[in-house]
mmCIF file of C-alpha atoms in Angstrom:
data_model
loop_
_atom_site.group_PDB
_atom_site.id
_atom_site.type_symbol
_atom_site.label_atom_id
_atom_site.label_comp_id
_atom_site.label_asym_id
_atom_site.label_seq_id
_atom_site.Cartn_x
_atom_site.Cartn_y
_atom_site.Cartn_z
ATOM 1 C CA UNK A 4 65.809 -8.524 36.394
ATOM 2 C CA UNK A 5 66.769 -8.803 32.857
ATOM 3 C CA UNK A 6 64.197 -11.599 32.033
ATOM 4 C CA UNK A 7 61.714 -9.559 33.888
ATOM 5 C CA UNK A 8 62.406 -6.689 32.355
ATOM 6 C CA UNK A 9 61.824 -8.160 28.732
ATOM 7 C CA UNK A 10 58.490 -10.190 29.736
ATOM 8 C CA UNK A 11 57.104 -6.407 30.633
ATOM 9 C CA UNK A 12 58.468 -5.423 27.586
ATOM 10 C CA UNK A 13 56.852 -8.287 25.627
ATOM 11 C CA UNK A 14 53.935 -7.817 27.122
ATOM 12 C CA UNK A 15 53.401 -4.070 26.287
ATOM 13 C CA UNK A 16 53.697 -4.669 22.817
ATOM 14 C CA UNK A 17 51.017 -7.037 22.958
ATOM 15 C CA UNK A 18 48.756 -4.977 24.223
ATOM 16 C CA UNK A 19 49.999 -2.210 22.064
ATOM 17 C CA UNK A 20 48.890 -4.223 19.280
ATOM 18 C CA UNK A 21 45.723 -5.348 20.763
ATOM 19 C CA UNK A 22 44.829 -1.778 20.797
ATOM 20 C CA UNK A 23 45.721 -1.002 17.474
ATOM 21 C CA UNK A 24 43.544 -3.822 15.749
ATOM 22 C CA UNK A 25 40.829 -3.125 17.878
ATOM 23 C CA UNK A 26 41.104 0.379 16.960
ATOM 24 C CA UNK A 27 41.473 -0.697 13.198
ATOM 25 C CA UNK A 28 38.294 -2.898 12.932
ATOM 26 C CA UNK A 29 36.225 0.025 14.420
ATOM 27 C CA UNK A 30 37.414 2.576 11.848
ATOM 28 C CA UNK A 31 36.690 0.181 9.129
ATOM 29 C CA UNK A 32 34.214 -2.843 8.137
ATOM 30 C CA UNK A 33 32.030 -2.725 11.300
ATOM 31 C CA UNK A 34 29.791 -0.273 12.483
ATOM 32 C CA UNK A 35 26.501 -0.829 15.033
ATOM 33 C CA UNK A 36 24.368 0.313 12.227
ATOM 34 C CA UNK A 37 25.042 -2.850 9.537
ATOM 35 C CA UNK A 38 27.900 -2.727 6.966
ATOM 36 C CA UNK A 39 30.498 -0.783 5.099
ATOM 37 C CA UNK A 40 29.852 1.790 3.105
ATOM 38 C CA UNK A 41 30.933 -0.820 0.211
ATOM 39 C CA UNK A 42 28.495 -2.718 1.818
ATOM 40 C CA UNK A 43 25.734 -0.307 1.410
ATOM 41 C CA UNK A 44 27.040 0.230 -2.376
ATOM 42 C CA UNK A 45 26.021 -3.616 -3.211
ATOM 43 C CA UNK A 46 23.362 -3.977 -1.059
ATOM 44 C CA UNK A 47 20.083 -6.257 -0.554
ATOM 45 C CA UNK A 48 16.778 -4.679 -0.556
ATOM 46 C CA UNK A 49 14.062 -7.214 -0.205
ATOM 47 C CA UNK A 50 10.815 -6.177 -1.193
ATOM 48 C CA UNK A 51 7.243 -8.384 -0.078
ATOM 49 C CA UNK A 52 3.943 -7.568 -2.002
ATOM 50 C CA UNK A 53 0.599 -8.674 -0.721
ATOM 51 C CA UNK A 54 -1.264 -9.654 -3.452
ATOM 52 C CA UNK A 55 -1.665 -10.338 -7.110
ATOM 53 C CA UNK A 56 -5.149 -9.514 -7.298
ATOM 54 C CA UNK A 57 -5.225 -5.903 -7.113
ATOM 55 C CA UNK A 58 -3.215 -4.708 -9.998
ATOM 56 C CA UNK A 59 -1.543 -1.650 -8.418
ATOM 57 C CA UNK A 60 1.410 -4.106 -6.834
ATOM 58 C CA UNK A 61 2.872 -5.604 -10.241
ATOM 59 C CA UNK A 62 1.905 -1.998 -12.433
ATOM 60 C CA UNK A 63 3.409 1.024 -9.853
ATOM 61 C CA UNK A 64 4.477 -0.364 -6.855
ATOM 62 C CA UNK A 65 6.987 -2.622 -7.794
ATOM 63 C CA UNK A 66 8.334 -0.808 -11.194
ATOM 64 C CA UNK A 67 8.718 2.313 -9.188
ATOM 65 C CA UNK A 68 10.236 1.023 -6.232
ATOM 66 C CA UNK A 69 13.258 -0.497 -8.641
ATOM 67 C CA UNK A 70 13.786 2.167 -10.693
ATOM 68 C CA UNK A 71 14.396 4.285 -7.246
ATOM 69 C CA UNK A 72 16.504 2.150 -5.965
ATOM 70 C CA UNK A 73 18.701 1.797 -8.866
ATOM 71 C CA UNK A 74 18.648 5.735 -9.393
ATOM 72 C CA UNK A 75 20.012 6.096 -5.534
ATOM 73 C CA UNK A 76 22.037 2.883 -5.594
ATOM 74 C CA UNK A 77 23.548 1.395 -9.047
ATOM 75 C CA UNK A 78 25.114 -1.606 -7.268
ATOM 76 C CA UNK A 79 21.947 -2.454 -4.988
ATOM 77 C CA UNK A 80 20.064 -5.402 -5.638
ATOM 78 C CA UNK A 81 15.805 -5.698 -5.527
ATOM 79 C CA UNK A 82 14.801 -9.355 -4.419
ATOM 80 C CA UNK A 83 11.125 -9.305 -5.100
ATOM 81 C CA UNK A 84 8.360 -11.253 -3.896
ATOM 82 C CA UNK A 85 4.720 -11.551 -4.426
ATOM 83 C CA UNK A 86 2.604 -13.239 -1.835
ATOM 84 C CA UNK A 87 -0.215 -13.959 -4.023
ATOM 85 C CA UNK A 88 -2.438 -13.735 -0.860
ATOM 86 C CA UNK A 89 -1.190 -16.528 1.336
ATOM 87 C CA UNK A 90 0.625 -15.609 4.530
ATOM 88 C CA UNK A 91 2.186 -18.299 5.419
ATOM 89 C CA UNK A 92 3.947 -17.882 1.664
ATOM 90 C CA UNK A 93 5.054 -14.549 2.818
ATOM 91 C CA UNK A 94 6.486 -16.215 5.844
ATOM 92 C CA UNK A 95 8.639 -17.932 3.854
ATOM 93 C CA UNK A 96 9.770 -15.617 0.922
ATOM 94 C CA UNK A 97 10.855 -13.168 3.906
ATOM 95 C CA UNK A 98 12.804 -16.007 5.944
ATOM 96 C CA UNK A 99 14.019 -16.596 2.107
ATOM 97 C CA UNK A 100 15.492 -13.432 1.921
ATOM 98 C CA UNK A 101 16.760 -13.237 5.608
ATOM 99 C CA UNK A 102 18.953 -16.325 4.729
ATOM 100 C CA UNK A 103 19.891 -14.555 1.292
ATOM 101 C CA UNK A 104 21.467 -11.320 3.816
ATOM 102 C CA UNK A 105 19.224 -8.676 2.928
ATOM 103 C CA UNK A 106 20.007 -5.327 4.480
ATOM 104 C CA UNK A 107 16.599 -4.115 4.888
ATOM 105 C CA UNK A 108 12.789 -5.427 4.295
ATOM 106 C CA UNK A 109 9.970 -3.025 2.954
ATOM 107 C CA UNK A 110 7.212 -5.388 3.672
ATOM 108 C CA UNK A 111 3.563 -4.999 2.560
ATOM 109 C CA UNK A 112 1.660 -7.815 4.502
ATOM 110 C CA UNK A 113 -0.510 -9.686 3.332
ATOM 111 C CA UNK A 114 -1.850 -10.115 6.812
ATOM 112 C CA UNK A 115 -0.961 -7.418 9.516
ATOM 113 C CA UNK A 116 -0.943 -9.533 12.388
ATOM 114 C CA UNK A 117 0.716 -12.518 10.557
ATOM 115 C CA UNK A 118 3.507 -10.207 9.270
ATOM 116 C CA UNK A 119 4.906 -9.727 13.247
ATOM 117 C CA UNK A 120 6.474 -12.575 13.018
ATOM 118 C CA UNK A 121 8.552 -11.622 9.966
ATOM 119 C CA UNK A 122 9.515 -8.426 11.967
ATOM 120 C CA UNK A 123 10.657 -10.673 14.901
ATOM 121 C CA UNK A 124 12.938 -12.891 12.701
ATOM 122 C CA UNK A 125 14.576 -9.808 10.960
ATOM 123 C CA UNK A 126 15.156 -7.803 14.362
ATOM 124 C CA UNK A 127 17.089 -10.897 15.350
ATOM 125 C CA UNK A 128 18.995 -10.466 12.019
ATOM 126 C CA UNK A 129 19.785 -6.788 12.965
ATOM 127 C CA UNK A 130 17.728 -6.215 9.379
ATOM 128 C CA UNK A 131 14.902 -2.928 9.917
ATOM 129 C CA UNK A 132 11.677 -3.643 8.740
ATOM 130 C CA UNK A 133 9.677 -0.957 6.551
ATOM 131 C CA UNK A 134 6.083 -1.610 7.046
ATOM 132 C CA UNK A 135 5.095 -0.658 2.857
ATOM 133 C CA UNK A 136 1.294 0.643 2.870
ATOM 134 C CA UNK A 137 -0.122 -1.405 5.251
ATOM 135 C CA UNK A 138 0.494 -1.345 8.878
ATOM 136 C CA UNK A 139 2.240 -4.595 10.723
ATOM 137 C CA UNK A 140 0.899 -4.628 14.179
ATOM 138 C CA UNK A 141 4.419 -4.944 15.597
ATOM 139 C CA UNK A 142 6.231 -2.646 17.986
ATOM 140 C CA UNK A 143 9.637 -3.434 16.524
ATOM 141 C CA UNK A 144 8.994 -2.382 12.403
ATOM 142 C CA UNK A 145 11.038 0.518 11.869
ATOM 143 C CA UNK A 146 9.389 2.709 9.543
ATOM 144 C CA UNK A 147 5.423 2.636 8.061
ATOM 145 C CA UNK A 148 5.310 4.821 4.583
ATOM 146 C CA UNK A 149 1.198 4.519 3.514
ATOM 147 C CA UNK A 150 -2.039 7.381 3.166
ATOM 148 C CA UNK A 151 -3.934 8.895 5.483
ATOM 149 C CA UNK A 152 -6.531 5.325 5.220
ATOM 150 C CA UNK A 153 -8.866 6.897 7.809
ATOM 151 C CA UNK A 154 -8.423 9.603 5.116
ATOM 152 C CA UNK A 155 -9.401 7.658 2.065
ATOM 153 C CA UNK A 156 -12.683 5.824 3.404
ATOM 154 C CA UNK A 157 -13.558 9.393 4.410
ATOM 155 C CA UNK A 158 -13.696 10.746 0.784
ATOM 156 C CA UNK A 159 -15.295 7.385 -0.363
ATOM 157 C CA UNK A 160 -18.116 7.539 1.940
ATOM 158 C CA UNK A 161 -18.641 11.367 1.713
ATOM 159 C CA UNK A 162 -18.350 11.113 -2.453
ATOM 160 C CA UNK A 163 -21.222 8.535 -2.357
ATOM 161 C CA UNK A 164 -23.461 10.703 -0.033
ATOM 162 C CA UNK A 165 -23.152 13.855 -2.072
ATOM 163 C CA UNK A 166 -23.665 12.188 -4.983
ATOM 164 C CA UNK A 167 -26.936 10.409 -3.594
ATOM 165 C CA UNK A 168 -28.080 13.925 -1.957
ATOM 166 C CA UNK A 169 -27.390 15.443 -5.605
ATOM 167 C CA UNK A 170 -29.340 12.611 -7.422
ATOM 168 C CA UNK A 171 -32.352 13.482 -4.967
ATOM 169 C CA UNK A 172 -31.712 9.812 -3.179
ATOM 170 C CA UNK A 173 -34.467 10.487 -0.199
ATOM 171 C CA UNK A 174 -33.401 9.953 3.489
ATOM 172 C CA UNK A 175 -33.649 6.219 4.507
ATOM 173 C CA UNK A 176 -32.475 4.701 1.652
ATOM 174 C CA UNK A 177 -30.217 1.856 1.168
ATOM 175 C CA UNK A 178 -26.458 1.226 0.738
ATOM 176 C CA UNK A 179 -24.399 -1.645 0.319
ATOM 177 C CA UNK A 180 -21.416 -1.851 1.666
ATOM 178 C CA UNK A 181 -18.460 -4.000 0.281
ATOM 179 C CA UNK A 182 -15.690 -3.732 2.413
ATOM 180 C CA UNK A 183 -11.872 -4.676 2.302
ATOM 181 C CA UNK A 184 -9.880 -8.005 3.740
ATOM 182 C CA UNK A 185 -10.505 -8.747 7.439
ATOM 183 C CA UNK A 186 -6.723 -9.076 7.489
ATOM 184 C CA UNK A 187 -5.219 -5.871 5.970
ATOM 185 C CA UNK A 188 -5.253 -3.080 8.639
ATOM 186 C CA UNK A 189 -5.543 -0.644 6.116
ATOM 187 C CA UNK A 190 -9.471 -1.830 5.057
ATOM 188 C CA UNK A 191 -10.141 -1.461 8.553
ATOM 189 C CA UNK A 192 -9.206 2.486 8.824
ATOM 190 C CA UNK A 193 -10.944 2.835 5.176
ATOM 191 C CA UNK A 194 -14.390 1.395 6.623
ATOM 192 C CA UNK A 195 -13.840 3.705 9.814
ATOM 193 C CA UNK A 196 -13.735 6.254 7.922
ATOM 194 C CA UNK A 197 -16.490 5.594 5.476
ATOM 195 C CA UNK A 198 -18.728 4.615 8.148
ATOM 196 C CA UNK A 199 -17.434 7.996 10.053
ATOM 197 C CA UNK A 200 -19.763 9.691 7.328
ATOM 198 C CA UNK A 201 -22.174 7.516 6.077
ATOM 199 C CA UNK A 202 -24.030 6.328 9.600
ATOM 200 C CA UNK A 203 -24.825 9.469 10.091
ATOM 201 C CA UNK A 204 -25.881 10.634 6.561
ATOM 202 C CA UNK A 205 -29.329 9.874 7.153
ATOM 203 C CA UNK A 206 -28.992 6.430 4.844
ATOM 204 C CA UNK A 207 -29.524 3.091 5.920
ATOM 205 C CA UNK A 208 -26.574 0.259 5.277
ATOM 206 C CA UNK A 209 -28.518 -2.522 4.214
ATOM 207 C CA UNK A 210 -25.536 -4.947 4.860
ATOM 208 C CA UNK A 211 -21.731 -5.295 4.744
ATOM 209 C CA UNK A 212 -19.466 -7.601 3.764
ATOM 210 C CA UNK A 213 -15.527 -7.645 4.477
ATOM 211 C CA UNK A 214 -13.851 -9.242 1.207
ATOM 212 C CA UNK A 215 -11.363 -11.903 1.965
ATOM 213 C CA UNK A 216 -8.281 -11.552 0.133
ATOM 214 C CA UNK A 217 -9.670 -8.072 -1.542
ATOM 215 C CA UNK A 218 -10.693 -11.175 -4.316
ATOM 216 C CA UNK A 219 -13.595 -9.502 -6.797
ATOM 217 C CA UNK A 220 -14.564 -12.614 -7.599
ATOM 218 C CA UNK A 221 -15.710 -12.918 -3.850
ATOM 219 C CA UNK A 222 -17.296 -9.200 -3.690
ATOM 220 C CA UNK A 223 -18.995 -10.176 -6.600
ATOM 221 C CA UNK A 224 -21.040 -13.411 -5.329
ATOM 222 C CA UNK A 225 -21.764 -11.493 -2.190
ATOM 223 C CA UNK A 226 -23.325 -8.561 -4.052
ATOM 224 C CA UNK A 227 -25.225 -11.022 -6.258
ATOM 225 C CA UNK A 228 -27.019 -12.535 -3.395
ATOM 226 C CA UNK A 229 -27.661 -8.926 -2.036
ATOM 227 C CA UNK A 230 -29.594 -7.902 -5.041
ATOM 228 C CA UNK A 231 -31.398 -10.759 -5.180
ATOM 229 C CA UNK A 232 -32.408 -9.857 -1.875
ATOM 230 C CA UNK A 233 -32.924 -6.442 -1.444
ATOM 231 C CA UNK A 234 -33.517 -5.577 -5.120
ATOM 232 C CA UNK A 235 -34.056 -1.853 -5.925
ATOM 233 C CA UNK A 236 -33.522 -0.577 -2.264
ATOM 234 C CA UNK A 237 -29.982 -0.510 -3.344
ATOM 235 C CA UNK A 238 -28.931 2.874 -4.048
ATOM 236 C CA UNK A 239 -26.163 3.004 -3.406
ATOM 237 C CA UNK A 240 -22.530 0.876 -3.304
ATOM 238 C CA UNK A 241 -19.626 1.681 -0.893
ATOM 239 C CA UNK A 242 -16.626 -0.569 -2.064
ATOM 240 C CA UNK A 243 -13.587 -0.241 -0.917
ATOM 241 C CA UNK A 244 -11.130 -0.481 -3.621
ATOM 242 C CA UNK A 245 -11.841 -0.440 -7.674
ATOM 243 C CA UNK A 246 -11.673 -4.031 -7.440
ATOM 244 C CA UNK A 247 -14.221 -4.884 -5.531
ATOM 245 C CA UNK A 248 -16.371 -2.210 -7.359
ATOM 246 C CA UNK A 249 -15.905 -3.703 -10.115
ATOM 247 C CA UNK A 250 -16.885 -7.071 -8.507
ATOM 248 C CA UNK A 251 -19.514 -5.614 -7.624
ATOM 249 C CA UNK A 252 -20.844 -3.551 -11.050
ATOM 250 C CA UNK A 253 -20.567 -7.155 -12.517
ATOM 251 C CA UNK A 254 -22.284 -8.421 -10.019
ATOM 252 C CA UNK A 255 -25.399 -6.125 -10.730
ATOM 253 C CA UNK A 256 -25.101 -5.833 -14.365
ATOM 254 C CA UNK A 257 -25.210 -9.839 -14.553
ATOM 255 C CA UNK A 258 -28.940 -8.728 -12.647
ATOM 256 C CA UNK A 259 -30.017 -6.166 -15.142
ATOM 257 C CA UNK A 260 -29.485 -3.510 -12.763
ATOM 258 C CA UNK A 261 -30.723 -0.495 -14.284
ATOM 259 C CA UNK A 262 -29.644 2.343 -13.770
ATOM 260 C CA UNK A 263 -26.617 1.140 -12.006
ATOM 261 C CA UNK A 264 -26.484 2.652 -8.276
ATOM 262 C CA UNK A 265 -23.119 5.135 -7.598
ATOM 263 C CA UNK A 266 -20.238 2.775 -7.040
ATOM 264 C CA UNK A 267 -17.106 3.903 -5.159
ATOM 265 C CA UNK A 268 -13.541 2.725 -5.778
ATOM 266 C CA UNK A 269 -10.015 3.447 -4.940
ATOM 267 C CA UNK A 270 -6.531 3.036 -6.435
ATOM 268 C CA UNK A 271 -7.242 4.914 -9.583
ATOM 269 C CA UNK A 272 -6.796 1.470 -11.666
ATOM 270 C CA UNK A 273 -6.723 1.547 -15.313
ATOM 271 C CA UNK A 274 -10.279 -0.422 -15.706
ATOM 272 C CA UNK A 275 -11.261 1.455 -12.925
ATOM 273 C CA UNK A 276 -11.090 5.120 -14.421
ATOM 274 C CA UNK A 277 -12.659 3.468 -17.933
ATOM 275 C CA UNK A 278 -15.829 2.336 -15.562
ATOM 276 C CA UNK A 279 -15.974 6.036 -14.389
ATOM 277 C CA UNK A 280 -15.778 7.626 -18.243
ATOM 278 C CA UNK A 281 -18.487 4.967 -19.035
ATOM 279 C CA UNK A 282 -20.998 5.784 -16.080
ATOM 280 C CA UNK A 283 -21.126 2.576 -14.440
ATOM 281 C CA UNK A 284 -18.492 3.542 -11.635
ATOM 282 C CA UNK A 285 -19.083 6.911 -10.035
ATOM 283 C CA UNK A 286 -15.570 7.188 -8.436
ATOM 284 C CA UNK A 287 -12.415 6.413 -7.093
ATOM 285 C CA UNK A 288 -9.391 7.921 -4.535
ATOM 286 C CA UNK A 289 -6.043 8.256 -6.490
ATOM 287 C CA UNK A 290 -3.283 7.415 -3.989
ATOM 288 C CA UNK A 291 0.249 9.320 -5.586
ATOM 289 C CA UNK A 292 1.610 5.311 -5.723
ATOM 290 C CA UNK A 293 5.091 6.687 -7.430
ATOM 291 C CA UNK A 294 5.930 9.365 -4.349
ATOM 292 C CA UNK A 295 5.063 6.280 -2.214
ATOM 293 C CA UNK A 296 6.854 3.984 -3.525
ATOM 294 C CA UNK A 297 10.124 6.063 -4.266
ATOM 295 C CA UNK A 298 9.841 6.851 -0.688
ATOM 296 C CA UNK A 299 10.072 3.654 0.640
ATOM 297 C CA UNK A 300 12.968 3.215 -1.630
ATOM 298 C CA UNK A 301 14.911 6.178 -0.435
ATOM 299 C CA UNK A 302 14.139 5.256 3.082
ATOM 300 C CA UNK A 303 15.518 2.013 2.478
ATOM 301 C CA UNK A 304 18.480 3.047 0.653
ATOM 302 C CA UNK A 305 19.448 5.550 3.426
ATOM 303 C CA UNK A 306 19.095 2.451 6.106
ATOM 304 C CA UNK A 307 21.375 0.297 4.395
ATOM 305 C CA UNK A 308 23.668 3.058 4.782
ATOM 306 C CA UNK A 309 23.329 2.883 8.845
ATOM 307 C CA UNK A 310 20.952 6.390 8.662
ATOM 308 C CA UNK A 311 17.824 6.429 10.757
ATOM 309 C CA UNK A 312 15.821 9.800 9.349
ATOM 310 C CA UNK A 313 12.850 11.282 11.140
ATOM 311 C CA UNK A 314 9.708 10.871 10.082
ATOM 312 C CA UNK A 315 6.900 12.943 9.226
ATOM 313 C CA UNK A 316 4.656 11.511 11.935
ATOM 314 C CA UNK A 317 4.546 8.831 14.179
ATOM 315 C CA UNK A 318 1.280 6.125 13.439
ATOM 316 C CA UNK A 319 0.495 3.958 16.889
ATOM 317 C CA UNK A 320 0.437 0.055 16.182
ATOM 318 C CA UNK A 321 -2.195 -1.997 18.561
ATOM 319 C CA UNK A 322 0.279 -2.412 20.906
ATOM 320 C CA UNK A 323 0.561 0.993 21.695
ATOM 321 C CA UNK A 324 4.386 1.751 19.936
ATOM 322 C CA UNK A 325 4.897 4.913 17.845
ATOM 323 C CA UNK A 326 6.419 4.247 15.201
ATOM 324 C CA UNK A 327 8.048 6.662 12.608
ATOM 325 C CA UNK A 328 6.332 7.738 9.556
ATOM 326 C CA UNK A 329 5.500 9.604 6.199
ATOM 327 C CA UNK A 330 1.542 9.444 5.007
ATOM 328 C CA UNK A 331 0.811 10.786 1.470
ATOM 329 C CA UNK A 332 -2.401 12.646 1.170
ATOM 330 C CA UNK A 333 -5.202 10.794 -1.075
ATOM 331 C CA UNK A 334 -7.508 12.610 -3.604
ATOM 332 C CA UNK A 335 -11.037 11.889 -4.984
ATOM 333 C CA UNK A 336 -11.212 10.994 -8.993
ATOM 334 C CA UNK A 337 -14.462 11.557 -10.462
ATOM 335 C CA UNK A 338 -14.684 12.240 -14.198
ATOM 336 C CA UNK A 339 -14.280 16.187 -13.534
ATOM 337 C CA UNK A 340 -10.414 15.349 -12.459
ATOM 338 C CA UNK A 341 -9.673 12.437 -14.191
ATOM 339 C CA UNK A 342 -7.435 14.542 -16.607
ATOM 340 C CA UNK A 343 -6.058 16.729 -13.535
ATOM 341 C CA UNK A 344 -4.312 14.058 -11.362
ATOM 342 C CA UNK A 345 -4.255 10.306 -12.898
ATOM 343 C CA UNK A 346 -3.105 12.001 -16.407
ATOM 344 C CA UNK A 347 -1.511 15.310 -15.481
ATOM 345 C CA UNK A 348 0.563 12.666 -13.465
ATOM 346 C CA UNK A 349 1.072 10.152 -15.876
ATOM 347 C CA UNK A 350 0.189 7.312 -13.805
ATOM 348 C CA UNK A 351 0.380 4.772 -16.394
ATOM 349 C CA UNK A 352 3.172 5.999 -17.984
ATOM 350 C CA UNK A 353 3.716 8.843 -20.507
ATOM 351 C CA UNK A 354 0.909 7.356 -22.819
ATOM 352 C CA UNK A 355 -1.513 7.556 -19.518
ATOM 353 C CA UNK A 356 -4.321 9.652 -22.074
ATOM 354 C CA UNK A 357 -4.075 6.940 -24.399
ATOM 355 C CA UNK A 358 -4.491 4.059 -21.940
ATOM 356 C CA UNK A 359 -7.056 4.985 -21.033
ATOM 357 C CA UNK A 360 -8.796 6.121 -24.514
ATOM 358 C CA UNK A 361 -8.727 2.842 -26.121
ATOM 359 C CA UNK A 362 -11.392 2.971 -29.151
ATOM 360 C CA UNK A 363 -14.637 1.865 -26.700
ATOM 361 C CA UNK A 364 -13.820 5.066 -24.257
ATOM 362 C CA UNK A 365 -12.584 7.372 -26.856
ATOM 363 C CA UNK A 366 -16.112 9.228 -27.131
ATOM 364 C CA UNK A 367 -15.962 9.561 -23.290
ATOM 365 C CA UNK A 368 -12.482 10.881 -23.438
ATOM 366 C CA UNK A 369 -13.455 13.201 -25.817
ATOM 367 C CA UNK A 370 -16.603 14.306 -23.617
ATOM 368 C CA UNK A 371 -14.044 15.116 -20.964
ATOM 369 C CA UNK A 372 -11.362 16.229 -22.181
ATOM 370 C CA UNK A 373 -9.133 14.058 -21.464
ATOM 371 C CA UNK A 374 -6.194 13.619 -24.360
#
């Protein structure tokens, strides 16, 4: 009875213990959500870019992202990569920073439907996915922080009819229309949209052309064979970002275009607001890049941290999932608001006025106002 008696005894106090670490190790490293909050103080926010090309990504995005993240978190850590338009190379700087134990991923792809596969690998990881601008087509991303796109081909295309209806532009005439990458999700809501108002404006789209890549160089050679073939029935030019635009002003200046047709742009780049001051871009949609960006960096500062906030909205993927999120509203930038929103705002920095007033647009600065 006496040996008995101790082996229950013995036995108590191991499960007595049992209980106690098991008790311990949920009230302290672990948690379902990811990591300490020590953890969270030092952690890994990976960042993916599309593209090099369009000069928004290396000038706001990026820069504003870090300096968020740093505000929020002094002991978090940015690893940054630029896809320079290759998918499979953002493949492999995400699997990159997988293996390097990134908490969380605020991905722009490069290619939407390319970029599920990246969500699949960090689900596995337990790692959320922010889908940054453009949409992934993948049920399992997390959160998607972008502009109403639909939005911002909307205020392209309905920019270049008023302007053509002001101009006198009859009924029947032509546009060209210079789309954005077959593989960014995004250039398909802004032609939606844009062709929401244009087809039934009463003008005719000559032709279209989606851009691979968003490359200028590529919207430029396409527009040059369009002059050549339609010559002065082009009145007018729907591209979809300031890039392309300016692609395709080259394009048409290299022709002796004169006047040059109403271009459209978007992003409110630097060389894209000096085309507008100089009449040979008629204007562009200024997307709030700094509230976007800081966004995505709160967002993914409050994940590492094992919170899952609300968002604004939910935006459906193609497969039919809701997924949460926060769309920023875009505004139209001719030279009447250039001074309003890109330099009220300072979107190139505290000198924005003077950025943009170098000496060969300071007359035009001075015409508007802008200082």
């Amino acid at each position: 009875m006496k040996i008995a008696t101790k082996r229950a005894v013995i036995a108590s106090a191991a499960i007595l213990l049992t209980a106690v670490t098991l008790t311990a190790c949920s009230n302290g490293s672990g948690n379902s959500s990811g990591g300490s909050t020590k953890d969270a103080a030092n952690a890994q926010i990976g960042l993916l870019l599309p593209d090099s090309v369009t000069a928004r990504y290396e000038a706001a995005d990026k820069p504003f992202f870090e300096a968020k993240v740093k505000e929020l978190c002094s002991g978090c850590k940015v690893l940054y990569a630029n896809a320079d338009g290759d998918a499979s190379k953002q493949q492999q700087q995400a699997e990159s920073m997988l293996t390097q134990g990134v908490k969380v991923l605020v991905l722009d792809p490069f290619d939407g439907e390319a970029a599920a596969s990246i969500v699949g690998e960090a689900k596995a990881k337990n790692v959320p996915v922010i889908s940054y601008d453009r949409l992934i087509n993948s049920k399992d991303s997390d959160y998607y922080i972008s502009f109403d796109n639909e939005k911002v081909g909307q205020l392209q295309g309905q920019a270049l009819v008023d302007k053509l209806k002001k101009d006198g532009v009859p009924s029947g005439a032509g546009i060209l229309m210079v789309n954005g990458s077959p593989t960014d999700n995004n250039a398909t809501l802004f032609k939606k949209g844009a062709h929401s108002v244009i087809d039934s404006s009463g003008y005719k789209v000559l032709a279209e052309f989606d851009t691979p890549g968003w490359d200028p160089a590529k919207a430029q050679d396409w527009v040059a064979g369009q002059v050549s073939q339609y010559k002065d029935q082009i009145k007018g030019v729907y591209a979809a970002n300031d890039g392309t635009g300016g692609g395709a002003i080259a394009a048409m200046k290299a022709a002796n275009v004169s006047p040059l047709p109403p271009v459209t742009g978007q992003d409110a780049e630097l060389a894209g607001i000096q085309r507008i001051l100089a009449g040979d871009q008629y204007m562009t949609v200024y997307k709030a890049l700094q509230p976007e960006a800081e966004k995505a960096a709160e967002l993914a500062v409050s994940l590492t941290k094992g919170d899952k906030p609300k968002g604004d909205t939910t935006v459906d993927t193609a497969g039919g999932a809701a997924i949460q999120s926060f769309l920023l509203t875009p505004v139209a930038v001719t030279v009447d608001n250039i001074e309003s929103t890109v330099v009220k705002d300072n979107f190139y920095g505290s000198d924005s006025a003077s950025k943009i007033c170098t000496a060969d647009y300071k007359a035009d600065c001075d015409k508007y106002g802008i200082k």
